[in-house]
mmCIF file of C-alpha atoms in Angstrom:
data_model
loop_
_atom_site.group_PDB
_atom_site.id
_atom_site.type_symbol
_atom_site.label_atom_id
_atom_site.label_comp_id
_atom_site.label_asym_id
_atom_site.label_seq_id
_atom_site.Cartn_x
_atom_site.Cartn_y
_atom_site.Cartn_z
ATOM 1 C CA MET A 26 0.005 0.038 0.104
ATOM 2 C CA THR A 27 1.236 3.459 -0.680
ATOM 3 C CA THR A 28 1.985 5.422 2.445
ATOM 4 C CA GLN A 29 3.719 8.445 1.086
ATOM 5 C CA SER A 30 2.970 11.594 3.351
ATOM 6 C CA SER A 31 2.631 14.979 1.990
ATOM 7 C CA ASP A 32 4.458 17.986 3.688
ATOM 8 C CA PHE A 33 2.363 20.325 1.744
ATOM 9 C CA TYR A 34 -0.960 18.835 2.697
ATOM 10 C CA GLN A 35 0.088 18.436 6.372
ATOM 11 C CA ARG A 36 1.304 22.056 6.307
ATOM 12 C CA LEU A 37 -2.136 23.133 5.259
ATOM 13 C CA GLY A 38 -4.036 20.741 7.447
ATOM 14 C CA VAL A 39 -5.474 18.792 4.629
ATOM 15 C CA LYS A 40 -5.876 15.106 5.161
ATOM 16 C CA PRO A 41 -5.118 12.830 2.043
ATOM 17 C CA ILE A 42 -7.774 9.914 1.330
ATOM 18 C CA ILE A 43 -8.285 6.701 -0.239
ATOM 19 C CA ASN A 44 -10.131 7.260 -3.377
ATOM 20 C CA ALA A 45 -12.510 4.442 -4.135
ATOM 21 C CA ALA A 46 -14.993 6.638 -5.827
ATOM 22 C CA SER A 47 -13.287 6.977 -9.262
ATOM 23 C CA TRP A 48 -11.665 9.831 -11.290
ATOM 24 C CA ILE A 49 -14.217 12.488 -10.166
ATOM 25 C CA THR A 50 -13.142 16.109 -9.736
ATOM 26 C CA VAL A 51 -14.085 16.564 -6.109
ATOM 27 C CA HIS A 52 -11.491 13.973 -5.102
ATOM 28 C CA GLY A 53 -8.794 15.228 -7.144
ATOM 29 C CA GLY A 54 -8.965 13.446 -10.678
ATOM 30 C CA SER A 55 -6.313 10.912 -10.845
ATOM 31 C CA ILE A 56 -2.451 10.368 -9.938
ATOM 32 C CA MET A 57 -0.302 11.461 -12.527
ATOM 33 C CA PRO A 58 2.538 8.888 -13.471
ATOM 34 C CA PRO A 59 6.214 10.043 -12.858
ATOM 35 C CA PRO A 60 6.893 10.905 -16.534
ATOM 36 C CA VAL A 61 3.933 13.383 -16.782
ATOM 37 C CA VAL A 62 5.067 15.043 -13.730
ATOM 38 C CA GLN A 63 8.872 15.214 -15.095
ATOM 39 C CA ALA A 64 7.528 16.436 -18.467
ATOM 40 C CA MET A 65 5.475 19.329 -16.634
ATOM 41 C CA GLU A 66 8.605 20.250 -14.579
ATOM 42 C CA GLU A 67 10.838 20.374 -17.612
ATOM 43 C CA ALA A 68 8.308 22.693 -19.585
ATOM 44 C CA SER A 69 8.362 25.017 -16.719
ATOM 45 C CA ARG A 70 11.964 25.960 -17.357
ATOM 46 C CA TRP A 71 11.409 27.585 -20.513
ATOM 47 C CA PHE A 72 9.354 30.177 -22.411
ATOM 48 C CA VAL A 73 7.688 29.301 -25.767
ATOM 49 C CA ASP A 74 5.315 30.661 -28.230
ATOM 50 C CA MET A 75 1.961 29.173 -27.002
ATOM 51 C CA HIS A 76 0.393 29.394 -30.453
ATOM 52 C CA ASP A 77 3.166 27.065 -31.669
ATOM 53 C CA LEU A 78 2.993 24.957 -28.791
ATOM 54 C CA ASN A 79 -0.786 24.717 -28.888
ATOM 55 C CA GLN A 80 -0.421 23.758 -32.595
ATOM 56 C CA LYS A 81 2.314 20.850 -32.085
ATOM 57 C CA ALA A 82 0.310 19.517 -29.328
ATOM 58 C CA GLY A 83 -2.973 19.549 -31.310
ATOM 59 C CA ASP A 84 -0.953 17.575 -34.086
ATOM 60 C CA VAL A 85 -0.258 14.803 -31.551
ATOM 61 C CA ILE A 86 -3.943 14.637 -30.439
ATOM 62 C CA ALA A 87 -4.819 14.440 -34.399
ATOM 63 C CA ARG A 88 -2.466 11.652 -34.785
ATOM 64 C CA LEU A 89 -3.624 9.617 -31.927
ATOM 65 C CA THR A 90 -7.326 10.172 -32.369
ATOM 66 C CA GLY A 91 -7.453 9.843 -36.074
ATOM 67 C CA ALA A 92 -9.076 13.134 -36.304
ATOM 68 C CA GLU A 93 -8.200 15.958 -38.593
ATOM 69 C CA ALA A 94 -6.867 18.295 -35.676
ATOM 70 C CA GLY A 95 -6.680 18.483 -31.939
ATOM 71 C CA LEU A 96 -6.428 21.013 -29.188
ATOM 72 C CA VAL A 97 -5.758 20.696 -25.464
ATOM 73 C CA THR A 98 -8.306 22.197 -23.314
ATOM 74 C CA ALA A 99 -8.925 23.241 -19.737
ATOM 75 C CA GLY A 100 -10.965 20.112 -19.085
ATOM 76 C CA SER A 101 -13.663 18.448 -21.022
ATOM 77 C CA ALA A 102 -16.310 20.964 -19.737
ATOM 78 C CA ALA A 103 -14.074 23.689 -21.189
ATOM 79 C CA GLY A 104 -14.112 21.617 -24.458
ATOM 80 C CA MET A 105 -17.961 21.856 -24.269
ATOM 81 C CA VAL A 106 -17.867 25.588 -24.304
ATOM 82 C CA LEU A 107 -15.515 25.630 -27.190
ATOM 83 C CA GLU A 108 -17.419 22.958 -29.389
ATOM 84 C CA ALA A 109 -20.487 25.410 -28.842
ATOM 85 C CA ALA A 110 -18.631 28.576 -29.481
ATOM 86 C CA ALA A 111 -16.873 27.140 -32.638
ATOM 87 C CA CYS A 112 -20.206 26.073 -34.012
ATOM 88 C CA ILE A 113 -21.932 29.399 -33.178
ATOM 89 C CA ALA A 114 -19.366 31.889 -33.812
ATOM 90 C CA GLY A 115 -16.832 30.121 -35.991
ATOM 91 C CA ASN A 116 -13.659 32.126 -36.265
ATOM 92 C CA ASP A 117 -15.181 35.525 -37.320
ATOM 93 C CA PRO A 118 -13.449 37.884 -34.751
ATOM 94 C CA SER A 119 -16.723 40.082 -34.599
ATOM 95 C CA LYS A 120 -18.790 37.032 -33.428
ATOM 96 C CA VAL A 121 -16.086 35.678 -31.200
ATOM 97 C CA TRP A 122 -16.026 39.039 -29.417
ATOM 98 C CA GLN A 123 -19.737 39.129 -29.285
ATOM 99 C CA LEU A 124 -20.226 35.810 -27.337
ATOM 100 C CA PRO A 125 -21.871 34.783 -25.090
ATOM 101 C CA ASP A 126 -24.606 37.293 -26.704
ATOM 102 C CA THR A 127 -25.580 35.312 -30.040
ATOM 103 C CA THR A 128 -27.940 37.898 -31.605
ATOM 104 C CA GLY A 129 -27.988 37.483 -35.381
ATOM 105 C CA MET A 130 -26.231 33.944 -35.186
ATOM 106 C CA LYS A 131 -27.310 30.438 -35.265
ATOM 107 C CA ASN A 132 -27.463 29.516 -31.663
ATOM 108 C CA GLU A 133 -29.617 26.583 -31.098
ATOM 109 C CA ILE A 134 -28.090 23.049 -30.186
ATOM 110 C CA VAL A 135 -30.378 20.278 -30.313
ATOM 111 C CA ILE A 136 -29.823 17.566 -27.576
ATOM 112 C CA HIS A 137 -31.704 14.464 -26.424
ATOM 113 C CA ARG A 138 -33.465 14.898 -23.072
ATOM 114 C CA ALA A 139 -32.009 11.772 -21.972
ATOM 115 C CA HIS A 140 -28.598 13.731 -22.287
ATOM 116 C CA ARG A 141 -29.385 16.531 -20.130
ATOM 117 C CA VAL A 142 -26.749 16.478 -17.340
ATOM 118 C CA ASN A 143 -25.228 18.792 -15.002
ATOM 119 C CA TYR A 144 -22.693 19.541 -17.532
ATOM 120 C CA ASP A 145 -24.800 20.884 -20.372
ATOM 121 C CA HIS A 146 -24.736 24.484 -19.034
ATOM 122 C CA ASN A 147 -21.203 24.453 -20.613
ATOM 123 C CA PHE A 148 -23.030 24.506 -23.937
ATOM 124 C CA ARG A 149 -25.185 27.462 -22.524
ATOM 125 C CA THR A 150 -22.123 29.212 -21.487
ATOM 126 C CA ALA A 151 -21.251 30.129 -25.126
ATOM 127 C CA GLY A 152 -24.808 31.473 -25.425
ATOM 128 C CA ALA A 153 -26.380 28.304 -26.970
ATOM 129 C CA LYS A 154 -30.231 27.588 -26.563
ATOM 130 C CA LEU A 155 -30.584 24.042 -26.041
ATOM 131 C CA VAL A 156 -33.625 22.399 -27.939
ATOM 132 C CA GLU A 157 -34.796 19.209 -26.291
ATOM 133 C CA ILE A 158 -35.763 16.151 -28.261
ATOM 134 C CA GLY A 159 -37.443 12.857 -26.984
ATOM 135 C CA ASN A 160 -37.821 11.615 -23.237
ATOM 136 C CA THR A 161 -36.117 9.282 -20.884
ATOM 137 C CA GLY A 162 -37.998 6.434 -22.594
ATOM 138 C CA ALA A 163 -37.483 6.799 -26.372
ATOM 139 C CA THR A 164 -36.598 9.545 -29.040
ATOM 140 C CA HIS A 165 -38.155 9.171 -32.600
ATOM 141 C CA GLU A 166 -35.949 9.926 -35.604
ATOM 142 C CA TRP A 167 -38.479 12.397 -36.758
ATOM 143 C CA GLU A 168 -38.270 14.366 -33.488
ATOM 144 C CA LEU A 169 -34.555 15.146 -34.367
ATOM 145 C CA GLU A 170 -35.364 15.932 -37.820
ATOM 146 C CA ALA A 171 -38.191 18.289 -36.944
ATOM 147 C CA ALA A 172 -35.797 20.107 -34.514
ATOM 148 C CA ILE A 173 -33.160 20.947 -36.889
ATOM 149 C CA ASN A 174 -33.963 24.314 -38.634
ATOM 150 C CA GLU A 175 -32.276 27.573 -40.021
ATOM 151 C CA ASN A 176 -31.208 28.426 -36.214
ATOM 152 C CA THR A 177 -29.393 25.051 -35.555
ATOM 153 C CA ALA A 178 -25.802 25.403 -34.859
ATOM 154 C CA ALA A 179 -25.150 21.686 -33.849
ATOM 155 C CA VAL A 180 -26.466 18.659 -32.443
ATOM 156 C CA ALA A 181 -25.039 17.451 -29.138
ATOM 157 C CA TYR A 182 -24.321 13.980 -28.034
ATOM 158 C CA VAL A 183 -23.444 13.165 -24.479
ATOM 159 C CA PHE A 184 -21.984 10.160 -23.280
ATOM 160 C CA GLY A 185 -22.821 9.863 -19.389
ATOM 161 C CA PRO A 186 -26.359 9.055 -18.570
ATOM 162 C CA ARG A 187 -27.652 5.751 -19.189
ATOM 163 C CA PRO A 188 -28.310 5.936 -23.111
ATOM 164 C CA GLY A 189 -31.701 4.590 -22.723
ATOM 165 C CA GLY A 190 -34.139 7.024 -24.740
ATOM 166 C CA ALA A 191 -31.411 8.382 -27.221
ATOM 167 C CA LEU A 192 -30.886 7.778 -30.713
ATOM 168 C CA SER A 193 -27.393 6.148 -31.596
ATOM 169 C CA LEU A 194 -24.538 8.329 -32.328
ATOM 170 C CA THR A 195 -24.280 7.085 -35.936
ATOM 171 C CA ARG A 196 -28.000 7.605 -36.709
ATOM 172 C CA VAL A 197 -27.683 11.136 -35.254
ATOM 173 C CA VAL A 198 -24.511 11.908 -37.305
ATOM 174 C CA GLU A 199 -26.522 10.683 -40.583
ATOM 175 C CA ILE A 200 -29.632 12.658 -39.905
ATOM 176 C CA ALA A 201 -27.651 16.009 -38.869
ATOM 177 C CA HIS A 202 -25.083 15.686 -41.638
ATOM 178 C CA ALA A 203 -27.897 15.446 -44.320
ATOM 179 C CA ARG A 204 -28.900 18.791 -43.146
ATOM 180 C CA ASP A 205 -25.278 20.158 -43.029
ATOM 181 C CA VAL A 206 -25.300 20.385 -39.216
ATOM 182 C CA PRO A 207 -22.320 19.189 -37.203
ATOM 183 C CA VAL A 208 -22.719 16.854 -34.227
ATOM 184 C CA ILE A 209 -20.534 17.736 -31.056
ATOM 185 C CA VAL A 210 -19.854 14.977 -28.382
ATOM 186 C CA ASP A 211 -19.102 14.927 -24.717
ATOM 187 C CA ALA A 212 -17.270 11.855 -23.873
ATOM 188 C CA ALA A 213 -15.592 13.037 -20.945
ATOM 189 C CA ALA A 214 -15.263 9.867 -18.740
ATOM 190 C CA MET A 215 -15.025 7.539 -21.885
ATOM 191 C CA LEU A 216 -11.556 6.653 -21.627
ATOM 192 C CA PRO A 217 -10.500 3.933 -21.101
ATOM 193 C CA PRO A 218 -10.941 1.921 -23.541
ATOM 194 C CA PRO A 219 -8.284 3.593 -25.540
ATOM 195 C CA GLU A 220 -10.130 2.628 -28.733
ATOM 196 C CA ASN A 221 -12.736 5.163 -27.740
ATOM 197 C CA LEU A 222 -10.141 7.850 -28.587
ATOM 198 C CA SER A 223 -11.032 7.403 -32.375
ATOM 199 C CA LYS A 224 -14.313 5.582 -32.194
ATOM 200 C CA TYR A 225 -16.685 8.420 -32.180
ATOM 201 C CA ILE A 226 -14.535 10.530 -34.894
ATOM 202 C CA ARG A 227 -14.810 7.202 -37.033
ATOM 203 C CA GLN A 228 -18.486 7.050 -36.297
ATOM 204 C CA GLY A 229 -18.762 10.715 -37.976
ATOM 205 C CA ALA A 230 -18.743 13.078 -34.959
ATOM 206 C CA ASP A 231 -17.425 16.393 -35.923
ATOM 207 C CA MET A 232 -15.849 17.262 -32.391
ATOM 208 C CA VAL A 233 -15.394 15.166 -29.418
ATOM 209 C CA SER A 234 -14.380 16.375 -25.856
ATOM 210 C CA PHE A 235 -12.468 14.150 -23.455
ATOM 211 C CA SER A 236 -11.221 14.527 -20.217
ATOM 212 C CA GLY A 237 -7.394 14.511 -19.694
ATOM 213 C CA GLY A 238 -7.483 14.027 -16.135
ATOM 214 C CA LYS A 239 -9.401 10.864 -15.513
ATOM 215 C CA GLY A 240 -8.475 7.669 -17.316
ATOM 216 C CA VAL A 241 -5.749 9.346 -19.478
ATOM 217 C CA MET A 242 -4.017 10.562 -15.993
ATOM 218 C CA GLY A 243 -2.863 13.624 -17.249
ATOM 219 C CA PRO A 244 -3.278 16.964 -15.431
ATOM 220 C CA GLN A 245 -6.968 17.059 -13.940
ATOM 221 C CA SER A 246 -7.553 20.513 -15.337
ATOM 222 C CA THR A 247 -6.654 19.417 -18.957
ATOM 223 C CA GLY A 248 -8.870 17.845 -21.838
ATOM 224 C CA ILE A 249 -8.799 16.596 -25.310
ATOM 225 C CA LEU A 250 -10.774 18.261 -28.101
ATOM 226 C CA ALA A 251 -10.607 16.601 -31.516
ATOM 227 C CA GLY A 252 -12.317 17.000 -34.633
ATOM 228 C CA ARG A 253 -12.548 18.576 -38.118
ATOM 229 C CA ALA A 254 -9.851 21.113 -38.856
ATOM 230 C CA ASP A 255 -11.949 23.971 -39.399
ATOM 231 C CA LEU A 256 -14.081 23.435 -36.361
ATOM 232 C CA ILE A 257 -10.835 23.206 -34.158
ATOM 233 C CA GLU A 258 -9.411 26.016 -35.890
ATOM 234 C CA ALA A 259 -12.736 28.032 -34.551
ATOM 235 C CA ALA A 260 -12.468 26.583 -31.209
ATOM 236 C CA TYR A 261 -9.025 27.878 -30.807
ATOM 237 C CA ALA A 262 -10.044 31.353 -31.823
ATOM 238 C CA ASN A 263 -12.760 31.210 -29.108
ATOM 239 C CA SER A 264 -10.000 29.735 -26.803
ATOM 240 C CA ALA A 265 -7.078 31.103 -24.705
ATOM 241 C CA PRO A 266 -4.580 32.522 -25.095
ATOM 242 C CA ASN A 267 -6.669 34.801 -27.326
ATOM 243 C CA SER A 268 -7.710 37.560 -25.113
ATOM 244 C CA GLU A 269 -11.023 38.551 -26.885
ATOM 245 C CA SER A 270 -12.340 35.199 -26.578
ATOM 246 C CA ILE A 271 -14.943 33.613 -24.316
ATOM 247 C CA GLY A 272 -12.774 30.802 -23.622
ATOM 248 C CA ARG A 273 -9.910 32.940 -22.257
ATOM 249 C CA SER A 274 -10.887 32.177 -18.617
ATOM 250 C CA ALA A 275 -10.076 28.638 -19.415
ATOM 251 C CA LYS A 276 -6.433 28.926 -19.940
ATOM 252 C CA VAL A 277 -4.184 25.858 -20.283
ATOM 253 C CA CYS A 278 -0.506 26.594 -19.479
ATOM 254 C CA LYS A 279 2.525 25.076 -21.071
ATOM 255 C CA GLU A 280 3.015 22.814 -18.345
ATOM 256 C CA GLU A 281 -0.475 21.436 -18.423
ATOM 257 C CA ILE A 282 -0.024 21.112 -22.264
ATOM 258 C CA ALA A 283 3.319 19.230 -21.629
ATOM 259 C CA GLY A 284 1.749 16.983 -19.278
ATOM 260 C CA LEU A 285 -1.332 16.144 -21.288
ATOM 261 C CA VAL A 286 0.597 15.243 -24.085
ATOM 262 C CA THR A 287 2.874 12.953 -22.292
ATOM 263 C CA ALA A 288 -0.030 11.245 -20.638
ATOM 264 C CA LEU A 289 -1.721 10.503 -23.968
ATOM 265 C CA GLU A 290 1.038 9.181 -25.408
ATOM 266 C CA MET A 291 1.770 6.798 -22.377
ATOM 267 C CA PHE A 292 -2.158 6.084 -22.304
ATOM 268 C CA VAL A 293 -2.292 4.598 -25.945
ATOM 269 C CA ASP A 294 0.771 2.413 -25.038
ATOM 270 C CA THR A 295 -0.753 0.870 -21.824
ATOM 271 C CA ASP A 296 -1.497 -2.735 -21.537
ATOM 272 C CA PHE A 297 -5.227 -2.356 -20.567
ATOM 273 C CA ASP A 298 -5.922 -6.235 -20.573
ATOM 274 C CA ALA A 299 -3.265 -6.196 -17.346
ATOM 275 C CA VAL A 300 -4.919 -2.746 -15.870
ATOM 276 C CA GLN A 301 -8.558 -4.364 -16.260
ATOM 277 C CA ALA A 302 -7.033 -7.532 -14.388
ATOM 278 C CA ASP A 303 -5.529 -5.550 -11.696
ATOM 279 C CA TRP A 304 -9.115 -3.504 -11.273
ATOM 280 C CA ARG A 305 -10.871 -6.794 -11.223
ATOM 281 C CA ALA A 306 -8.597 -8.545 -8.679
ATOM 282 C CA LYS A 307 -8.991 -5.548 -6.351
ATOM 283 C CA SER A 308 -12.939 -5.480 -6.643
ATOM 284 C CA ALA A 309 -12.996 -9.245 -6.091
ATOM 285 C CA HIS A 310 -10.940 -8.799 -2.967
ATOM 286 C CA VAL A 311 -13.789 -6.409 -1.366
ATOM 287 C CA VAL A 312 -16.353 -8.895 -2.699
ATOM 288 C CA ASP A 313 -14.660 -11.833 -1.136
ATOM 289 C CA ARG A 314 -14.315 -9.946 2.519
ATOM 290 C CA LEU A 315 -17.849 -8.756 2.698
ATOM 291 C CA SER A 316 -20.081 -11.361 0.939
ATOM 292 C CA ASP A 317 -20.864 -13.417 3.952
ATOM 293 C CA ILE A 318 -22.240 -10.313 6.077
ATOM 294 C CA PRO A 319 -26.114 -11.109 6.574
ATOM 295 C CA GLY A 320 -28.465 -8.638 5.329
ATOM 296 C CA LEU A 321 -26.014 -7.449 2.349
ATOM 297 C CA ARG A 322 -25.811 -8.484 -1.299
ATOM 298 C CA VAL A 323 -22.351 -8.086 -2.455
ATOM 299 C CA GLU A 324 -21.464 -8.479 -6.060
ATOM 300 C CA LEU A 325 -18.544 -8.256 -8.467
ATOM 301 C CA LEU A 326 -19.651 -5.880 -11.491
ATOM 302 C CA GLU A 327 -17.736 -7.030 -14.550
ATOM 303 C CA ALA A 328 -16.259 -4.486 -16.935
ATOM 304 C CA GLN A 329 -18.814 -3.996 -19.699
ATOM 305 C CA PRO A 330 -17.145 -1.144 -22.068
ATOM 306 C CA GLU A 331 -19.746 -1.828 -24.912
ATOM 307 C CA LEU A 332 -22.535 -0.391 -22.720
ATOM 308 C CA GLU A 333 -20.627 2.979 -23.285
ATOM 309 C CA GLU A 334 -21.374 4.207 -19.827
ATOM 310 C CA PRO A 335 -18.557 6.081 -17.566
ATOM 311 C CA ASP A 336 -18.818 3.339 -14.715
ATOM 312 C CA SER A 337 -19.168 0.131 -17.221
ATOM 313 C CA ASN A 338 -15.555 0.363 -18.608
ATOM 314 C CA HIS A 339 -14.023 -1.208 -15.665
ATOM 315 C CA ALA A 340 -14.998 -3.782 -12.964
ATOM 316 C CA SER A 341 -16.142 -2.809 -9.436
ATOM 317 C CA ALA A 342 -17.755 -4.033 -6.236
ATOM 318 C CA GLU A 343 -21.312 -3.279 -5.257
ATOM 319 C CA ILE A 344 -22.499 -3.400 -1.802
ATOM 320 C CA HIS A 345 -26.424 -3.610 -1.718
ATOM 321 C CA PHE A 346 -28.295 -3.067 1.713
ATOM 322 C CA THR A 347 -31.173 -5.346 1.370
ATOM 323 C CA PRO A 348 -34.371 -5.079 3.306
ATOM 324 C CA GLN A 349 -33.192 -7.633 5.832
ATOM 325 C CA TRP A 350 -30.093 -5.298 6.919
ATOM 326 C CA THR A 351 -30.429 -4.163 10.316
ATOM 327 C CA GLY A 352 -26.982 -2.419 10.490
ATOM 328 C CA PRO A 353 -26.281 1.230 9.996
ATOM 329 C CA SER A 354 -27.764 2.969 7.028
ATOM 330 C CA ARG A 355 -25.950 3.379 3.908
ATOM 331 C CA ASP A 356 -25.405 7.145 4.329
ATOM 332 C CA GLU A 357 -23.983 6.386 7.949
ATOM 333 C CA VAL A 358 -21.523 4.021 6.396
ATOM 334 C CA VAL A 359 -20.513 6.388 4.030
ATOM 335 C CA ARG A 360 -19.827 9.024 6.740
ATOM 336 C CA MET A 361 -18.027 6.413 8.879
ATOM 337 C CA LEU A 362 -15.696 5.943 5.992
ATOM 338 C CA GLU A 363 -15.252 9.393 5.540
ATOM 339 C CA GLU A 364 -14.338 10.238 9.045
ATOM 340 C CA GLY A 365 -11.889 7.224 9.630
ATOM 341 C CA GLU A 366 -8.353 7.043 9.319
ATOM 342 C CA PRO A 367 -7.513 7.152 6.693
ATOM 343 C CA GLY A 368 -10.560 8.654 5.112
ATOM 344 C CA ILE A 369 -12.065 6.679 2.550
ATOM 345 C CA ARG A 370 -14.446 7.871 -0.430
ATOM 346 C CA VAL A 371 -16.527 5.423 -2.200
ATOM 347 C CA ARG A 372 -19.461 6.052 -4.739
ATOM 348 C CA VAL A 373 -23.078 6.313 -3.765
ATOM 349 C CA ARG A 374 -25.683 4.908 -6.343
ATOM 350 C CA SER A 375 -28.286 7.603 -6.614
ATOM 351 C CA TYR A 376 -30.954 5.338 -7.735
ATOM 352 C CA THR A 377 -30.152 2.083 -5.462
ATOM 353 C CA ASP A 378 -29.687 1.756 -1.983
ATOM 354 C CA SER A 379 -25.946 0.694 -2.579
ATOM 355 C CA ILE A 380 -22.372 1.768 -2.436
ATOM 356 C CA LEU A 381 -19.893 1.237 -5.054
ATOM 357 C CA PHE A 382 -16.126 0.233 -4.679
ATOM 358 C CA ILE A 383 -14.381 1.537 -7.762
ATOM 359 C CA PRO A 384 -10.917 0.416 -8.260
ATOM 360 C CA VAL A 385 -9.310 2.764 -10.850
ATOM 361 C CA ASN A 386 -7.647 5.165 -8.262
ATOM 362 C CA VAL A 387 -6.987 2.285 -5.649
ATOM 363 C CA ARG A 388 -3.280 1.881 -5.305
ATOM 364 C CA ASN A 389 -1.928 -1.423 -4.464
ATOM 365 C CA GLY A 390 -2.790 -2.613 -0.981
ATOM 366 C CA GLU A 391 -5.269 0.328 -0.451
ATOM 367 C CA GLU A 392 -8.202 -2.602 -1.259
ATOM 368 C CA GLU A 393 -7.315 -4.481 1.712
ATOM 369 C CA VAL A 394 -7.663 -1.114 3.734
ATOM 370 C CA VAL A 395 -11.006 -0.411 2.254
ATOM 371 C CA ALA A 396 -12.208 -4.031 2.827
ATOM 372 C CA ARG A 397 -10.988 -4.134 6.308
ATOM 373 C CA ARG A 398 -12.628 -0.698 7.276
ATOM 374 C CA LEU A 399 -16.053 -1.763 5.567
ATOM 375 C CA ARG A 400 -15.977 -4.992 7.489
ATOM 376 C CA GLU A 401 -15.381 -3.339 10.757
ATOM 377 C CA ILE A 402 -18.245 -0.844 10.141
ATOM 378 C CA LEU A 403 -20.740 -3.367 8.579
ATOM 379 C CA THR A 404 -20.280 -5.953 11.480
#
């Protein structure tokens, strides 16, 4: 188990935690590998032309994603802002300056109701008006066809919620492209598997935004934007370091660009079969240690990347509190984990009475600590 302490966190009085809740922002994203940190440190020693650096980093993204062009962004959410801005304002300097006021511009972005999530306000940040189609049960093709009009800037597709109720990405692309409308994708948490880097581009998406600080294990405040060359050019016109753009507040520094490029190059060369096996073994350990406790149903959830949901691309352990359970409530268990030493974070299922052990940020030996602490609390 990793036991390194941090003088910096200790000086501030901040307690490091065991993160069994996945690559989520509130717990710090991921742990960057040493070569990523080294690349950032080396980049910090020099000044460079940021336009040149962004172009060269974008070339790497294009090569690894199969897209025409790429751009390092300040996280996937910033990528969504730039996707919308590129489709609304293009690279017209007067329109770039005008955002988020979209008067006189195409400003509607069509989105499935099933894809409305906390992050879709990033499209609205650029001044977009979201036009919903379908419901959580189904969406008909004619609804998308009818929603596209002379004010449509793009059709958005969000990987994140359960996909029920949404048309397939390939069909959305076919319908939108027949009407000369681009399709923009938020795939923040869809890496790994590494093949997703190019999958959505191959399916015809015009721009795709990924997080750089989750499964890629780059700096948490970075993202990957890949797509059509003209749209990436427009996204850059609406981005930092350009001071007149709506994306100026989402600046990416030279050190973060170096870290993201290094992490991405490492990501595509990683043996993910071995990584998946490690994640499964950690999850299985938790299941084995807790499955005999009366009133609980503890199951090993196998990786199912074909579902294309953020938490389906790895194995995990789920602890269900059945009606026969007489111990502390789910929320009390979570609180006791958080308040323990070390503090432990797990994922709470919002739609079932259960908690998830997600192994992707659990370092070697920490699964034993989590399982032992859970057993203490639950027995």
